[in-house]
Amino acid sequence: MEQSKKANNVRKLFKYVGKTLLQGLLSGAVIIFIFSLLTDRSFFSIPHLALLVGIGLSFSLFGLVNFLAYANPFDEIQYYVERISQGDLSTSINQKKLGPLATFGEPLENMRMGLVKLVTHLQRTGHQVAQVTNEVTEQLYSSEDVIQTTEESISKFSYAIESLATGTRESATTMEEMTQGVQRIAETSVVATESSQSAADLATDGQGKIQSLTEQMNSIHDSFEDLAKTIRLFAEESNRIGEIVEAITNIAGQTNLLSLNASIEAARAGEAGKGFAVVAEEVRKLSEESNQSASQITSLIKGIQDKSQSALSAMVQTNQDVDKGISGAKETELAFKKILESIDLVNSQIQEISAVSEEMAAGSEEVAASIEEMASHGESSKSSIHELLDGTSMQAEVFAKVQNTSDVLKQSSEELSKVINVFKLS
């Protein structure tokens, strides 16, 4: 390589000397031509030719000296710049080879050091950008999976809320029908009370006592499961109402037996027992009506219990946080004392039925109001869930756009690293 460089320098030397000789001859010819015109001497005279040769040789000598003085410095600068253009910033310029061009050494070296600092900074920055881009990309992919899972869970929960709202509306309709039935029982009880009060004047030896019905529900847990607990409370109330209806049926049967006994006694009494027989007949009719109403309520309660159970099952399946256990209501214990053969006892029993019917009506209205409120909360929750689902979808779209931008940034970072890696710093 060194021999090739020397041969190249020799070629450059001859070429440069030849150019200077040609320039000298041309310059000399012009000067001699002008001088010959001014002096009227021949251009091709011996002195003129000698002067022409002298000028050419002088130019050649000057070119030779100039080439020998500046050839190596220019070669060093050329070699130095070529290394930098090829990305090699590891070697400093040789100040000794610059000769008369030594003043260019310091600026060229400052330029190289500036490029080294710039490339070093770009490499460090490119590495940091690539690292951050990779981390952001991984986080974006992870966040995309989480958002997709959340969106699926919200969709399932929304479907469960819609099912629960449908079941709640059906339960509200059934509860309204049951309330109307209870009100009919209350109205019938009022009529029965009036009839039994008339019979009480004829049957003074009858008196009785019925133990009051105690109702108590376990306290409802303070948590998100208010909807399920309201349904459980409603189911338990329905069970208790069934027990009360059963008690009413028992009382109606006993009243029917009592009216039959009273009719027999009135028949034995003859003319004096006709009024008592009329009252006994009214009591019997009242007993039959109460029994029919109780049967209707039992059917309604069974339908309500089935729908309540369906709504509760839907709630349990879709929300694992809902308390699956339900506090059992204390069984209503009905204890009746010995039923005396007295219309006064019948009166007391009918009055008790009337009071229970009023409580049932009031309780049914409260449960209906609770179910209506539950349905309202369900609709609100449904709307909120749809808004949340829309927001999650928009967030997923934003993440997708950010992910695309991150991929573009990552690609640009890789391309920048390829460009920077071309440079050799040490």
XYZ file of C-alpha atoms in Angstrom:
426
model
C 0.000 0.000 0.000
C 2.915 2.333 0.814
C 4.502 1.678 -2.628
C 1.198 2.365 -4.316
C 0.957 5.631 -2.416
C 4.494 6.628 -3.473
C 3.787 5.758 -7.097
C 0.639 7.809 -6.931
C 2.602 10.761 -5.506
C 5.184 10.481 -8.323
C 2.409 10.568 -10.908
C 0.937 13.589 -9.209
C 4.394 15.237 -9.167
C 4.967 14.782 -12.901
C 1.455 15.871 -13.645
C 1.781 18.970 -11.491
C 5.246 19.901 -12.867
C 3.960 19.395 -16.385
C 1.021 21.684 -15.719
C 3.279 24.380 -14.241
C 5.708 24.051 -17.206
C 2.832 24.461 -19.633
C 1.525 27.436 -17.656
C 5.038 28.957 -17.651
C 5.470 28.500 -21.413
C 2.076 30.011 -22.133
C 2.720 32.911 -19.787
C 6.208 33.461 -21.285
C 4.825 33.324 -24.825
C 2.250 35.981 -24.006
C 4.862 38.203 -22.365
C 7.335 37.815 -25.277
C 4.584 38.392 -27.827
C 3.576 41.637 -26.129
C 7.239 42.649 -25.795
C 7.902 41.917 -29.502
C 4.959 44.078 -30.512
C 6.207 46.952 -28.401
C 9.848 46.717 -29.628
C 9.172 45.620 -33.195
C 11.485 42.668 -32.719
C 10.925 39.179 -34.065
C 9.050 36.816 -31.762
C 11.203 33.858 -32.765
C 14.554 35.439 -32.015
C 17.080 33.489 -29.948
C 16.850 35.805 -26.937
C 13.100 35.511 -26.964
C 13.226 31.717 -27.181
C 15.807 31.604 -24.386
C 13.578 33.839 -22.273
C 10.604 31.587 -23.042
C 12.525 28.492 -21.926
C 13.722 30.310 -18.816
C 10.209 31.364 -17.863
C 8.911 27.790 -18.398
C 11.730 26.312 -16.336
C 11.155 28.907 -13.614
C 7.476 27.985 -13.410
C 8.380 24.281 -13.340
C 10.933 24.840 -10.602
C 8.439 26.858 -8.596
C 5.805 24.139 -9.108
C 8.275 21.463 -8.005
C 9.158 23.356 -4.845
C 5.488 24.086 -4.164
C 4.478 20.427 -4.702
C 7.246 19.142 -2.449
C 6.173 21.608 0.246
C 2.396 20.986 0.109
C 1.935 17.464 -1.276
C 2.311 15.607 2.038
C 0.178 18.076 4.049
C -2.608 17.872 1.482
C -2.343 14.065 1.409
C -2.603 13.963 5.205
C -5.629 16.263 5.183
C -7.238 14.243 2.369
C -6.603 10.948 4.189
C -7.912 12.442 7.446
C -11.110 13.745 5.836
C -11.662 10.440 4.002
C -11.459 8.513 7.310
C -14.011 10.861 8.871
C -16.314 10.556 5.838
C -16.133 6.753 6.245
C -17.150 7.049 9.910
C -13.695 6.496 11.458
C -13.320 9.085 14.232
C -10.757 7.130 16.261
C -7.504 8.621 14.867
C -6.206 12.169 15.384
C -4.555 14.129 12.571
C -0.744 13.953 12.362
C 0.338 17.526 13.053
C 3.929 16.849 11.942
C 2.840 15.956 8.401
C 0.927 19.208 7.878
C 4.055 21.322 7.427
C 3.052 24.808 6.189
C -0.610 23.826 6.664
C -0.168 23.169 10.387
C -2.657 25.952 11.160
C -5.409 23.649 9.830
C -4.513 20.923 12.327
C -6.232 22.321 15.404
C -9.561 23.213 13.638
C -9.656 19.784 12.010
C -8.977 18.067 15.337
C -11.643 20.201 17.045
C -14.046 19.169 14.300
C -13.232 15.472 14.920
C -13.678 15.811 18.688
C -16.989 17.604 18.159
C -18.155 14.772 15.918
C -17.013 12.228 18.527
C -19.049 13.977 21.222
C -22.046 14.264 18.910
C -21.954 10.604 17.864
C -21.390 9.475 21.474
C -24.379 11.502 22.612
C -26.474 10.163 19.733
C -25.489 6.580 20.565
C -26.364 7.032 24.240
C -29.618 8.786 23.389
C -30.510 6.186 20.768
C -29.903 3.383 23.268
C -32.082 5.127 25.861
C -34.822 5.747 23.305
C -34.721 2.107 22.204
C -34.863 0.901 25.817
C -37.757 3.209 26.725
C -39.577 2.315 23.505
C -39.290 -1.405 24.266
C -40.593 -0.879 27.803
C -43.486 1.273 26.581
C -44.341 -1.291 23.893
C -44.399 -4.124 26.445
C -46.574 -2.075 28.801
C -48.930 -1.187 25.956
C -49.357 -4.839 24.974
C -49.947 -5.754 28.623
C -52.442 -2.893 29.061
C -54.238 -3.957 25.878
C -54.806 -7.450 27.320
C -56.056 -5.997 30.625
C -58.452 -3.624 28.838
C -59.803 -6.454 26.683
C -60.402 -8.625 29.780
C -62.061 -5.711 31.594
C -64.293 -5.012 28.605
C -65.438 -8.647 28.486
C -66.172 -8.653 32.251
C -68.163 -5.424 31.983
C -70.192 -6.875 29.089
C -71.054 -9.970 31.142
C -71.986 -7.852 34.161
C -74.147 -5.606 31.949
C -76.046 -8.654 30.670
C -76.582 -9.821 34.262
C -77.904 -6.391 35.293
C -80.369 -6.443 32.374
C -81.597 -9.908 33.410
C -81.953 -8.762 37.001
C -83.902 -5.655 35.952
C -86.301 -7.818 33.912
C -86.871 -10.174 36.834
C -87.376 -7.232 39.185
C -90.087 -5.729 36.986
C -91.898 -9.069 36.886
C -91.639 -9.368 40.677
C -93.059 -5.858 41.082
C -96.091 -6.799 38.960
C -96.675 -9.969 40.971
C -96.288 -8.080 44.260
C -98.924 -5.591 43.136
C -101.338 -8.443 42.450
C -100.615 -9.944 45.873
C -101.205 -6.571 47.546
C -104.617 -6.362 45.930
C -105.440 -9.845 47.248
C -104.356 -8.868 50.762
C -106.517 -5.760 50.588
C -109.500 -7.916 49.616
C -108.849 -10.066 52.683
C -108.739 -6.922 54.825
C -112.062 -5.748 53.407
C -113.588 -9.172 53.994
C -112.250 -9.112 57.547
C -114.050 -5.829 58.200
C -117.344 -7.393 57.153
C -116.568 -10.459 59.257
C -115.810 -8.266 62.256
C -119.198 -6.597 62.013
C -120.996 -9.956 61.757
C -119.017 -11.494 64.603
C -119.730 -8.482 66.798
C -123.442 -9.152 66.358
C -122.886 -12.796 67.251
C -120.889 -11.798 70.334
C -124.066 -10.474 71.988
C -125.666 -13.939 71.640
C -122.571 -15.936 72.652
C -121.343 -14.272 75.840
C -119.741 -17.440 77.226
C -117.099 -17.501 74.457
C -113.786 -15.767 74.871
C -110.373 -16.577 73.683
C -107.006 -15.408 73.386
C -104.625 -15.574 70.416
C -101.012 -14.968 70.750
C -99.658 -12.093 68.728
C -97.639 -12.923 65.667
C -93.947 -12.022 66.072
C -92.016 -11.160 63.022
C -88.392 -10.477 62.992
C -85.878 -10.352 60.160
C -82.132 -10.535 60.458
C -80.317 -7.294 59.763
C -79.210 -6.766 56.191
C -75.477 -6.586 55.524
C -74.154 -3.128 54.586
C -72.505 -3.875 51.281
C -72.881 -3.801 47.520
C -75.321 -6.724 47.709
C -78.339 -4.531 48.592
C -80.206 -5.758 45.520
C -79.809 -9.449 46.327
C -80.608 -8.869 49.989
C -83.797 -7.016 49.099
C -84.861 -10.023 47.021
C -84.033 -12.363 49.897
C -86.051 -10.214 52.284
C -88.932 -10.312 49.847
C -88.693 -14.118 49.561
C -88.673 -14.497 53.318
C -91.669 -12.196 53.658
C -93.444 -14.335 51.066
C -92.726 -17.451 53.138
C -94.064 -15.781 56.243
C -97.104 -14.585 54.364
C -97.656 -18.200 53.320
C -97.555 -19.221 56.961
C -100.001 -16.479 57.836
C -102.285 -17.553 55.003
C -102.019 -21.110 56.302
C -102.978 -19.833 59.738
C -105.916 -17.980 58.209
C -106.955 -21.184 56.459
C -106.794 -23.042 59.782
C -108.829 -20.345 61.489
C -111.355 -20.432 58.647
C -111.663 -24.197 59.053
C -112.083 -23.907 62.799
C -114.585 -21.125 62.307
C -116.504 -23.311 59.880
C -116.632 -26.075 62.498
C -117.684 -23.563 65.127
C -120.461 -22.225 62.886
C -121.620 -25.802 62.247
C -121.760 -26.458 65.982
C -123.591 -23.179 66.478
C -126.138 -24.138 63.806
C -126.710 -27.457 65.544
C -127.176 -25.698 68.872
C -129.534 -23.169 67.246
C -131.579 -25.988 65.756
C -131.851 -27.539 69.182
C -132.919 -24.210 70.665
C -135.810 -24.002 68.246
C -137.459 -20.624 67.733
C -135.159 -18.921 70.228
C -132.062 -19.928 68.250
C -133.095 -18.592 64.802
C -131.132 -15.369 65.193
C -128.120 -17.284 66.353
C -128.510 -19.616 63.314
C -128.476 -16.637 60.926
C -125.266 -15.357 62.479
C -123.738 -18.832 62.339
C -124.574 -19.036 58.608
C -122.897 -15.666 57.973
C -119.835 -16.801 59.851
C -119.725 -19.979 57.736
C -119.900 -17.970 54.495
C -117.187 -15.666 55.783
C -115.037 -18.682 56.588
C -115.452 -20.047 53.054
C -114.577 -16.676 51.474
C -111.500 -16.383 53.681
C -110.445 -19.879 52.677
C -110.821 -19.047 48.943
C -108.872 -15.783 49.299
C -106.159 -17.622 51.205
C -105.872 -20.160 48.368
C -105.512 -17.355 45.807
C -102.829 -15.674 47.894
C -101.000 -18.996 48.277
C -100.890 -19.343 44.470
C -99.667 -15.765 44.073
C -97.014 -16.293 46.735
C -95.800 -19.440 44.962
C -95.425 -17.485 41.688
C -93.625 -14.669 43.507
C -91.269 -17.110 45.201
C -90.406 -18.746 41.866
C -89.656 -15.400 40.194
C -87.751 -14.154 43.235
C -85.660 -17.309 43.189
C -84.916 -16.840 39.461
C -83.834 -13.234 40.020
C -81.694 -14.275 43.002
C -80.040 -17.069 41.008
C -79.155 -14.631 38.201
C -77.651 -12.242 40.749
C -75.606 -14.992 42.442
C -74.234 -16.306 39.134
C -73.038 -12.901 37.887
C -71.758 -11.330 41.078
C -69.537 -13.477 43.266
C -69.420 -10.671 45.833
C -73.122 -11.097 46.602
C -73.646 -12.909 49.842
C -74.947 -16.365 48.909
C -76.185 -17.005 52.364
C -79.450 -15.557 53.530
C -80.328 -14.961 57.106
C -83.151 -17.195 57.944
C -86.152 -15.444 59.319
C -87.453 -16.698 62.603
C -90.281 -19.023 62.019
C -93.520 -17.401 62.906
C -94.877 -19.350 65.820
C -98.581 -19.334 66.005
C -99.980 -20.593 69.240
C -103.646 -20.639 69.726
C -105.208 -21.218 73.090
C -108.154 -23.429 73.505
C -110.885 -22.276 71.143
C -113.997 -21.874 73.228
C -117.439 -22.411 71.860
C -118.035 -18.705 71.865
C -118.618 -16.194 69.139
C -116.567 -13.749 71.213
C -113.527 -15.914 70.479
C -114.446 -15.892 66.786
C -114.647 -12.105 66.984
C -111.175 -11.927 68.509
C -109.797 -14.216 65.827
C -111.396 -12.217 63.010
C -110.060 -8.987 64.484
C -106.623 -10.566 64.596
C -107.002 -11.583 60.930
C -107.951 -8.013 60.060
C -104.900 -6.621 61.867
C -102.581 -9.128 60.199
C -104.108 -8.333 56.809
C -103.448 -4.636 57.322
C -99.843 -5.388 58.309
C -99.488 -7.616 55.261
C -100.855 -4.865 53.035
C -98.455 -2.337 54.548
C -95.540 -4.782 54.282
C -96.438 -5.608 50.682
C -96.468 -1.926 49.790
C -93.050 -1.469 51.413
C -91.627 -4.479 49.572
C -93.166 -3.229 46.306
C -91.551 0.171 46.897
C -88.213 -1.545 47.621
C -88.490 -3.577 44.415
C -89.315 -0.425 42.450
C -86.311 1.318 43.958
C -84.213 -1.755 43.189
C -85.366 -1.621 39.548
C -84.474 2.081 39.414
C -80.994 1.361 40.784
C -80.660 -1.451 38.270
C -81.483 0.904 35.375
C -78.993 3.474 36.720
C -76.340 0.777 37.066
C -77.102 -0.403 33.528
C -76.622 3.125 32.160
C -73.387 3.581 34.120
C -72.063 0.228 32.897
C -72.806 1.164 29.261
C -70.955 4.467 29.747
C -68.049 2.600 31.321
C -68.044 0.126 28.430
C -67.977 2.979 25.888
C -65.127 4.629 27.814
C -63.198 1.349 27.865
C -63.639 0.981 24.087
C -62.366 4.528 23.514
C -59.412 3.828 25.804
C -58.617 0.696 23.803
C -58.610 2.759 20.584
C -56.268 5.320 22.167
C -53.942 2.520 23.321
C -53.933 1.126 19.779
C -52.927 4.529 18.354
C -50.219 4.956 21.001
C -49.012 1.440 20.253
C -48.720 2.230 16.527
C -46.811 5.406 17.366
C -44.541 3.405 19.667
C -43.851 0.886 16.894
C -42.935 3.714 14.500
C -40.668 5.254 17.164
C -39.038 1.879 17.770
C -38.384 1.435 14.040
C -36.916 4.958 13.809
C -34.719 4.217 16.836
C -33.401 1.059 15.184
C -32.644 2.946 11.954
C -30.857 5.675 13.958
C -28.775 3.024 15.735
C -27.752 1.538 12.374
C -26.622 4.963 11.125
C -24.716 5.767 14.340
C -23.006 2.359 14.471
C -21.235 3.228 11.206
C -18.947 5.583 13.167
C -15.823 4.166 14.809
C -14.918 6.067 17.968
C -11.962 4.052 19.307
